[in-house]
Amino acid sequence: RKGGFAMTYSTLASIVKYPFSSCLAENQLKFGFFTSEEDSFRCVADELGLLKLSGQPLKYARHPLVYLVEAADDICYQMMDIEDAHKLKILTTGETKELLLSYFDDERRKRIDRTFTIVSDVNEQIAYLRSSVIGLLIKECTAVFLANEKQILSGAFEGSLITQMSARIAMAYKKCTQVSMEKIYCSREVLDVELAGFRVLSTLVNLMVDAVTSPEKVYSQLLINRVSEQYDIKAVSLYERIQATLDYISGMTDVFALDLYRKINGNSLPAV
């Protein structure tokens, strides 16, 4: 698209975690590209020499960079969730320190204790531990990638880099995941946000899809005209209009989505 990011083929391939078409998703919840994007991804795959799998013309092995992007995503979300839970007092300081310190051997823990004699603020201590764990996990995943480079390049590697980490680090990561599921994601604060988010997003999706499905209606035009020109909301085919609608909504920040929801429902009006 004119005015777009103009990404390289490698960058485009690195963000396709599930390199197969939506028509091949079957029982899987995720896929890499829509039917309308098949020709574009085929071009990317051909240029990069991505391996085809299972005799399917639109099912490929992952680009090697996908494993690194996936690991970075897993690491950051896991660690930031733990730190945020501490800030929200879902986890105590003791619980948080115990989780993060479990990644390190005795020698590294001694060095951390010495650092804590200088850094006395509790939140700064947790931030230091979080950044230290992220650094450790990056090194660990890098080592796993290099150790399995041939399998990754041949398309034979299964699973993720995170699942292949050494025993102590893997156990610590698993414990963080368990605590996140049992205490963080089920906390009242998180559930309240999810409930509100479900209402906001479902309302916006339903209204906007109705608008592009029946654009001849006056109310539909009001909604459509509010969408930025960068989204092809007035495309010829309904398929493309719905795609543009979902692109528009999925690109919203929380604040923007909530503000639009309030205005559509008449709960917030511009100052007159």
mmCIF file of C-alpha atoms in Angstrom:
data_model
loop_
_atom_site.group_PDB
_atom_site.id
_atom_site.type_symbol
_atom_site.label_atom_id
_atom_site.label_comp_id
_atom_site.label_asym_id
_atom_site.label_seq_id
_atom_site.Cartn_x
_atom_site.Cartn_y
_atom_site.Cartn_z
ATOM 1 C CA ARG A 1 0.000 0.000 0.000
ATOM 2 C CA LYS A 2 1.261 3.470 -0.904
ATOM 3 C CA GLY A 3 2.476 5.202 2.236
ATOM 4 C CA GLY A 4 2.847 1.916 4.106
ATOM 5 C CA PHE A 5 5.856 0.629 6.042
ATOM 6 C CA ALA A 6 7.513 -0.972 2.980
ATOM 7 C CA MET A 7 8.830 -3.846 5.105
ATOM 8 C CA THR A 8 11.426 -6.289 3.785
ATOM 9 C CA TYR A 9 10.418 -9.860 2.946
ATOM 10 C CA SER A 10 12.275 -11.122 6.033
ATOM 11 C CA THR A 11 10.443 -8.697 8.317
ATOM 12 C CA LEU A 12 7.083 -9.702 6.860
ATOM 13 C CA ALA A 13 7.879 -13.403 7.255
ATOM 14 C CA SER A 14 9.132 -12.919 10.820
ATOM 15 C CA ILE A 15 5.721 -11.725 12.041
ATOM 16 C CA VAL A 16 3.804 -14.650 10.521
ATOM 17 C CA LYS A 17 3.872 -17.033 13.474
ATOM 18 C CA TYR A 18 1.487 -19.493 11.819
ATOM 19 C CA PRO A 19 2.543 -19.635 8.143
ATOM 20 C CA PHE A 20 -0.581 -21.129 6.613
ATOM 21 C CA SER A 21 -3.759 -19.757 5.075
ATOM 22 C CA SER A 22 -6.992 -19.234 7.007
ATOM 23 C CA CYS A 23 -8.619 -21.956 4.894
ATOM 24 C CA LEU A 24 -6.132 -24.468 6.376
ATOM 25 C CA ALA A 25 -6.642 -23.445 10.008
ATOM 26 C CA GLU A 26 -9.040 -26.364 10.662
ATOM 27 C CA ASN A 27 -9.305 -26.770 14.464
ATOM 28 C CA GLN A 28 -6.523 -24.290 15.211
ATOM 29 C CA LEU A 29 -7.581 -20.900 16.504
ATOM 30 C CA LYS A 30 -4.863 -18.967 14.690
ATOM 31 C CA PHE A 31 -3.520 -18.667 11.156
ATOM 32 C CA GLY A 32 -0.981 -16.520 9.351
ATOM 33 C CA PHE A 33 -2.832 -14.829 6.530
ATOM 34 C CA PHE A 34 -6.276 -14.481 4.984
ATOM 35 C CA THR A 35 -7.431 -15.904 1.666
ATOM 36 C CA SER A 36 -7.202 -12.403 0.202
ATOM 37 C CA GLU A 37 -3.498 -12.296 1.149
ATOM 38 C CA GLU A 38 -2.506 -15.664 -0.306
ATOM 39 C CA ASP A 39 -0.776 -14.246 -3.377
ATOM 40 C CA SER A 40 1.165 -11.743 -1.270
ATOM 41 C CA PHE A 41 2.401 -14.373 1.178
ATOM 42 C CA ARG A 42 3.202 -16.785 -1.643
ATOM 43 C CA CYS A 43 5.427 -14.068 -3.101
ATOM 44 C CA VAL A 44 7.173 -13.590 0.266
ATOM 45 C CA ALA A 45 7.618 -17.348 0.711
ATOM 46 C CA ASP A 46 8.999 -17.838 -2.794
ATOM 47 C CA GLU A 47 11.483 -14.979 -2.458
ATOM 48 C CA LEU A 48 12.766 -16.308 0.879
ATOM 49 C CA GLY A 49 12.648 -19.980 -0.076
ATOM 50 C CA LEU A 50 10.339 -21.000 2.766
ATOM 51 C CA LEU A 51 9.761 -24.744 2.840
ATOM 52 C CA LYS A 52 6.311 -26.100 2.029
ATOM 53 C CA LEU A 53 4.867 -28.636 4.465
ATOM 54 C CA SER A 54 2.518 -31.599 4.140
ATOM 55 C CA GLY A 55 2.130 -31.200 0.404
ATOM 56 C CA GLN A 56 -0.129 -28.191 0.983
ATOM 57 C CA PRO A 57 0.542 -25.301 -1.428
ATOM 58 C CA LEU A 58 -0.195 -22.716 1.273
ATOM 59 C CA LYS A 59 1.339 -24.301 4.373
ATOM 60 C CA TYR A 60 4.964 -23.445 5.088
ATOM 61 C CA ALA A 61 7.683 -23.976 7.660
ATOM 62 C CA ARG A 62 8.317 -20.956 9.837
ATOM 63 C CA HIS A 63 10.926 -18.397 8.882
ATOM 64 C CA PRO A 64 13.808 -18.814 11.407
ATOM 65 C CA LEU A 65 13.304 -15.289 12.751
ATOM 66 C CA VAL A 66 9.780 -16.236 13.875
ATOM 67 C CA TYR A 67 11.268 -18.304 16.706
ATOM 68 C CA LEU A 68 13.187 -15.283 18.005
ATOM 69 C CA VAL A 69 10.176 -12.960 17.721
ATOM 70 C CA GLU A 70 8.001 -15.541 19.488
ATOM 71 C CA ALA A 71 10.544 -15.928 22.301
ATOM 72 C CA ALA A 72 10.825 -12.155 22.761
ATOM 73 C CA ASP A 73 7.040 -11.925 22.932
ATOM 74 C CA ASP A 74 6.737 -14.741 25.483
ATOM 75 C CA ILE A 75 9.543 -13.380 27.655
ATOM 76 C CA CYS A 76 8.317 -9.800 27.817
ATOM 77 C CA TYR A 77 4.662 -10.623 28.430
ATOM 78 C CA GLN A 78 5.533 -13.096 31.163
ATOM 79 C CA MET A 79 7.891 -10.775 33.022
ATOM 80 C CA MET A 80 5.806 -7.616 32.630
ATOM 81 C CA ASP A 81 2.717 -9.439 33.897
ATOM 82 C CA ILE A 82 4.599 -10.459 37.039
ATOM 83 C CA GLU A 83 5.874 -6.922 37.650
ATOM 84 C CA ASP A 84 2.457 -5.366 36.977
ATOM 85 C CA ALA A 85 0.835 -7.843 39.380
ATOM 86 C CA HIS A 86 3.231 -6.657 42.070
ATOM 87 C CA LYS A 87 2.396 -3.002 41.393
ATOM 88 C CA LEU A 88 -1.318 -3.815 41.618
ATOM 89 C CA LYS A 89 -0.684 -5.735 44.868
ATOM 90 C CA ILE A 90 -2.025 -8.950 43.359
ATOM 91 C CA LEU A 91 1.322 -10.499 44.309
ATOM 92 C CA THR A 92 3.203 -9.592 47.468
ATOM 93 C CA THR A 93 6.800 -8.412 47.343
ATOM 94 C CA GLY A 94 7.883 -11.726 48.847
ATOM 95 C CA GLU A 95 6.004 -13.767 46.257
ATOM 96 C CA THR A 96 7.356 -11.687 43.397
ATOM 97 C CA LYS A 97 10.961 -11.875 44.572
ATOM 98 C CA GLU A 98 10.690 -15.622 45.095
ATOM 99 C CA LEU A 99 9.393 -16.135 41.554
ATOM 100 C CA LEU A 100 12.075 -14.009 39.921
ATOM 101 C CA LEU A 101 14.989 -15.181 42.062
ATOM 102 C CA SER A 102 14.205 -18.812 41.206
ATOM 103 C CA TYR A 103 15.753 -18.214 37.770
ATOM 104 C CA PHE A 104 19.232 -17.694 39.212
ATOM 105 C CA ASP A 105 21.898 -19.928 40.723
ATOM 106 C CA ASP A 106 23.354 -19.298 44.189
ATOM 107 C CA GLU A 107 26.293 -17.246 42.946
ATOM 108 C CA ARG A 108 24.082 -14.876 40.972
ATOM 109 C CA ARG A 109 21.710 -14.529 43.931
ATOM 110 C CA LYS A 110 24.598 -13.359 46.124
ATOM 111 C CA ARG A 111 25.427 -10.629 43.601
ATOM 112 C CA ILE A 112 21.767 -9.612 43.527
ATOM 113 C CA ASP A 113 21.704 -9.405 47.336
ATOM 114 C CA ARG A 114 24.712 -7.071 47.214
ATOM 115 C CA THR A 115 22.920 -4.899 44.662
ATOM 116 C CA PHE A 116 19.883 -4.711 46.937
ATOM 117 C CA THR A 117 22.007 -3.141 49.671
ATOM 118 C CA ILE A 118 22.399 -0.175 47.307
ATOM 119 C CA VAL A 119 18.959 -0.265 45.675
ATOM 120 C CA SER A 120 16.615 -0.075 48.660
ATOM 121 C CA ASP A 121 13.336 0.911 46.951
ATOM 122 C CA VAL A 122 11.136 -2.181 46.629
ATOM 123 C CA ASN A 123 9.727 -1.294 43.204
ATOM 124 C CA GLU A 124 13.226 -0.625 41.876
ATOM 125 C CA GLN A 125 14.367 -3.983 43.246
ATOM 126 C CA ILE A 126 11.545 -5.747 41.395
ATOM 127 C CA ALA A 127 12.349 -3.792 38.215
ATOM 128 C CA TYR A 128 16.007 -4.820 38.556
ATOM 129 C CA LEU A 129 15.030 -8.466 38.990
ATOM 130 C CA ARG A 130 12.650 -8.281 36.023
ATOM 131 C CA SER A 131 15.309 -6.841 33.720
ATOM 132 C CA SER A 132 17.863 -9.374 34.968
ATOM 133 C CA VAL A 133 15.507 -12.276 34.257
ATOM 134 C CA ILE A 134 14.757 -10.912 30.780
ATOM 135 C CA GLY A 135 18.498 -10.730 30.079
ATOM 136 C CA LEU A 136 18.952 -14.306 31.298
ATOM 137 C CA LEU A 137 16.059 -15.604 29.180
ATOM 138 C CA ILE A 138 17.391 -13.837 26.084
ATOM 139 C CA LYS A 139 20.765 -15.558 26.504
ATOM 140 C CA GLU A 140 19.059 -18.905 27.133
ATOM 141 C CA CYS A 141 16.830 -18.676 24.043
ATOM 142 C CA THR A 142 19.788 -17.538 21.935
ATOM 143 C CA ALA A 143 21.698 -20.634 23.024
ATOM 144 C CA VAL A 144 18.712 -22.874 22.208
ATOM 145 C CA PHE A 145 18.406 -21.261 18.765
ATOM 146 C CA LEU A 146 22.084 -21.812 17.959
ATOM 147 C CA ALA A 147 22.012 -25.380 19.267
ATOM 148 C CA ASN A 148 19.055 -26.199 17.005
ATOM 149 C CA GLU A 149 20.006 -24.029 14.029
ATOM 150 C CA LYS A 150 20.111 -26.875 11.502
ATOM 151 C CA GLN A 151 16.697 -28.192 12.535
ATOM 152 C CA ILE A 152 15.217 -24.702 12.448
ATOM 153 C CA LEU A 153 16.599 -23.986 8.979
ATOM 154 C CA SER A 154 15.349 -27.329 7.671
ATOM 155 C CA GLY A 155 11.845 -26.832 9.095
ATOM 156 C CA ALA A 156 12.196 -29.850 11.390
ATOM 157 C CA PHE A 157 12.274 -27.980 14.710
ATOM 158 C CA GLU A 158 9.123 -28.479 16.783
ATOM 159 C CA GLY A 159 7.790 -26.347 19.601
ATOM 160 C CA SER A 160 9.265 -23.030 20.721
ATOM 161 C CA LEU A 161 12.646 -21.917 22.032
ATOM 162 C CA ILE A 162 11.094 -21.391 25.467
ATOM 163 C CA THR A 163 10.152 -25.080 25.740
ATOM 164 C CA GLN A 164 13.768 -26.155 25.130
ATOM 165 C CA MET A 165 15.428 -24.159 27.918
ATOM 166 C CA SER A 166 17.639 -25.751 30.587
ATOM 167 C CA ALA A 167 15.928 -27.451 33.527
ATOM 168 C CA ARG A 168 16.249 -24.787 36.263
ATOM 169 C CA ILE A 169 15.210 -21.916 34.019
ATOM 170 C CA ALA A 170 12.392 -23.920 32.434
ATOM 171 C CA MET A 171 11.053 -24.808 35.887
ATOM 172 C CA ALA A 172 11.141 -21.152 36.991
ATOM 173 C CA TYR A 173 9.351 -20.067 33.818
ATOM 174 C CA LYS A 174 6.717 -22.774 34.287
ATOM 175 C CA LYS A 175 6.122 -21.602 37.871
ATOM 176 C CA CYS A 176 5.612 -18.012 36.674
ATOM 177 C CA THR A 177 3.116 -19.247 34.100
ATOM 178 C CA GLN A 178 1.263 -21.255 36.749
ATOM 179 C CA VAL A 179 1.052 -18.291 39.133
ATOM 180 C CA SER A 180 -0.104 -16.032 36.299
ATOM 181 C CA MET A 181 -2.947 -18.403 35.461
ATOM 182 C CA GLU A 182 -3.978 -19.066 39.055
ATOM 183 C CA LYS A 183 -3.578 -15.628 40.656
ATOM 184 C CA ILE A 184 -3.058 -12.842 38.113
ATOM 185 C CA TYR A 185 -5.415 -13.521 35.202
ATOM 186 C CA CYS A 186 -8.204 -14.591 37.569
ATOM 187 C CA SER A 187 -7.930 -11.575 39.871
ATOM 188 C CA ARG A 188 -10.938 -9.279 40.181
ATOM 189 C CA GLU A 189 -9.017 -6.312 38.749
ATOM 190 C CA VAL A 190 -8.085 -8.205 35.587
ATOM 191 C CA LEU A 191 -11.531 -9.771 35.171
ATOM 192 C CA ASP A 192 -13.229 -6.374 35.478
ATOM 193 C CA VAL A 193 -11.056 -4.989 32.677
ATOM 194 C CA GLU A 194 -11.769 -8.044 30.502
ATOM 195 C CA LEU A 195 -15.517 -7.747 31.075
ATOM 196 C CA ALA A 196 -15.492 -4.079 30.115
ATOM 197 C CA GLY A 197 -13.240 -4.774 27.139
ATOM 198 C CA PHE A 198 -15.530 -7.509 25.863
ATOM 199 C CA ARG A 199 -18.504 -5.157 25.973
ATOM 200 C CA VAL A 200 -16.631 -2.311 24.264
ATOM 201 C CA LEU A 201 -15.099 -4.413 21.483
ATOM 202 C CA SER A 202 -18.195 -6.509 20.760
ATOM 203 C CA THR A 203 -20.287 -3.337 20.486
ATOM 204 C CA LEU A 204 -17.823 -1.649 18.128
ATOM 205 C CA VAL A 205 -17.428 -4.754 15.954
ATOM 206 C CA ASN A 206 -21.173 -5.378 15.670
ATOM 207 C CA LEU A 207 -21.991 -1.758 14.838
ATOM 208 C CA MET A 208 -19.168 -1.310 12.340
ATOM 209 C CA VAL A 209 -19.776 -4.627 10.561
ATOM 210 C CA ASP A 210 -23.469 -3.766 10.294
ATOM 211 C CA ALA A 211 -22.466 -0.388 8.849
ATOM 212 C CA VAL A 212 -20.246 -1.791 6.075
ATOM 213 C CA THR A 213 -22.784 -4.544 5.368
ATOM 214 C CA SER A 214 -25.560 -1.978 4.846
ATOM 215 C CA PRO A 215 -23.694 1.214 3.867
ATOM 216 C CA GLU A 216 -26.811 2.754 2.310
ATOM 217 C CA LYS A 217 -28.272 3.491 5.762
ATOM 218 C CA VAL A 218 -27.866 6.994 7.170
ATOM 219 C CA TYR A 219 -26.491 5.749 10.511
ATOM 220 C CA SER A 220 -24.073 3.471 8.665
ATOM 221 C CA GLN A 221 -22.676 6.453 6.784
ATOM 222 C CA LEU A 222 -22.137 8.335 10.046
ATOM 223 C CA LEU A 223 -20.021 5.470 11.364
ATOM 224 C CA ILE A 224 -18.176 4.892 8.083
ATOM 225 C CA ASN A 225 -17.287 8.564 7.671
ATOM 226 C CA ARG A 226 -15.643 8.515 11.092
ATOM 227 C CA VAL A 227 -13.036 5.974 9.936
ATOM 228 C CA SER A 228 -9.614 7.237 8.844
ATOM 229 C CA GLU A 229 -8.830 7.190 5.100
ATOM 230 C CA GLN A 230 -5.973 4.736 5.627
ATOM 231 C CA TYR A 231 -8.576 1.971 6.020
ATOM 232 C CA ASP A 232 -10.302 0.848 2.816
ATOM 233 C CA ILE A 233 -13.677 0.897 4.525
ATOM 234 C CA LYS A 234 -15.478 1.653 1.236
ATOM 235 C CA ALA A 235 -13.965 -1.214 -0.782
ATOM 236 C CA VAL A 236 -16.080 -2.859 -3.476
ATOM 237 C CA SER A 237 -16.330 -6.304 -1.856
ATOM 238 C CA LEU A 238 -17.962 -6.918 1.525
ATOM 239 C CA TYR A 239 -15.063 -9.236 2.432
ATOM 240 C CA GLU A 240 -12.561 -6.386 2.102
ATOM 241 C CA ARG A 241 -14.813 -3.922 3.923
ATOM 242 C CA ILE A 242 -15.118 -6.264 6.901
ATOM 243 C CA GLN A 243 -11.343 -6.788 6.894
ATOM 244 C CA ALA A 244 -10.829 -3.016 6.913
ATOM 245 C CA THR A 245 -13.293 -2.734 9.792
ATOM 246 C CA LEU A 246 -11.422 -5.301 11.878
ATOM 247 C CA ASP A 247 -8.087 -3.641 11.042
ATOM 248 C CA TYR A 248 -9.517 -0.334 12.232
ATOM 249 C CA ILE A 249 -10.830 -1.702 15.527
ATOM 250 C CA SER A 250 -7.849 -3.944 16.310
ATOM 251 C CA GLY A 251 -5.523 -0.967 15.837
ATOM 252 C CA MET A 252 -7.282 1.143 18.461
ATOM 253 C CA THR A 253 -5.689 1.956 21.786
ATOM 254 C CA ASP A 254 -7.726 1.184 24.908
ATOM 255 C CA VAL A 255 -8.399 4.879 25.479
ATOM 256 C CA PHE A 256 -9.517 5.507 21.886
ATOM 257 C CA ALA A 257 -11.821 2.458 21.836
ATOM 258 C CA LEU A 258 -13.429 3.436 25.145
ATOM 259 C CA ASP A 259 -13.876 7.043 23.997
ATOM 260 C CA LEU A 260 -15.523 5.946 20.732
ATOM 261 C CA TYR A 261 -17.760 3.486 22.589
ATOM 262 C CA ARG A 262 -18.948 6.233 24.943
ATOM 263 C CA LYS A 263 -19.648 8.634 22.093
ATOM 264 C CA ILE A 264 -21.559 6.034 20.061
ATOM 265 C CA ASN A 265 -23.690 5.246 23.110
ATOM 266 C CA GLY A 266 -24.328 8.930 23.803
ATOM 267 C CA ASN A 267 -22.468 8.844 27.117
ATOM 268 C CA SER A 268 -19.858 11.353 26.007
ATOM 269 C CA LEU A 269 -20.310 14.341 23.722
ATOM 270 C CA PRO A 270 -17.857 16.931 22.386
ATOM 271 C CA ALA A 271 -17.929 20.201 24.277
ATOM 272 C CA VAL A 272 -20.270 22.691 22.579
#
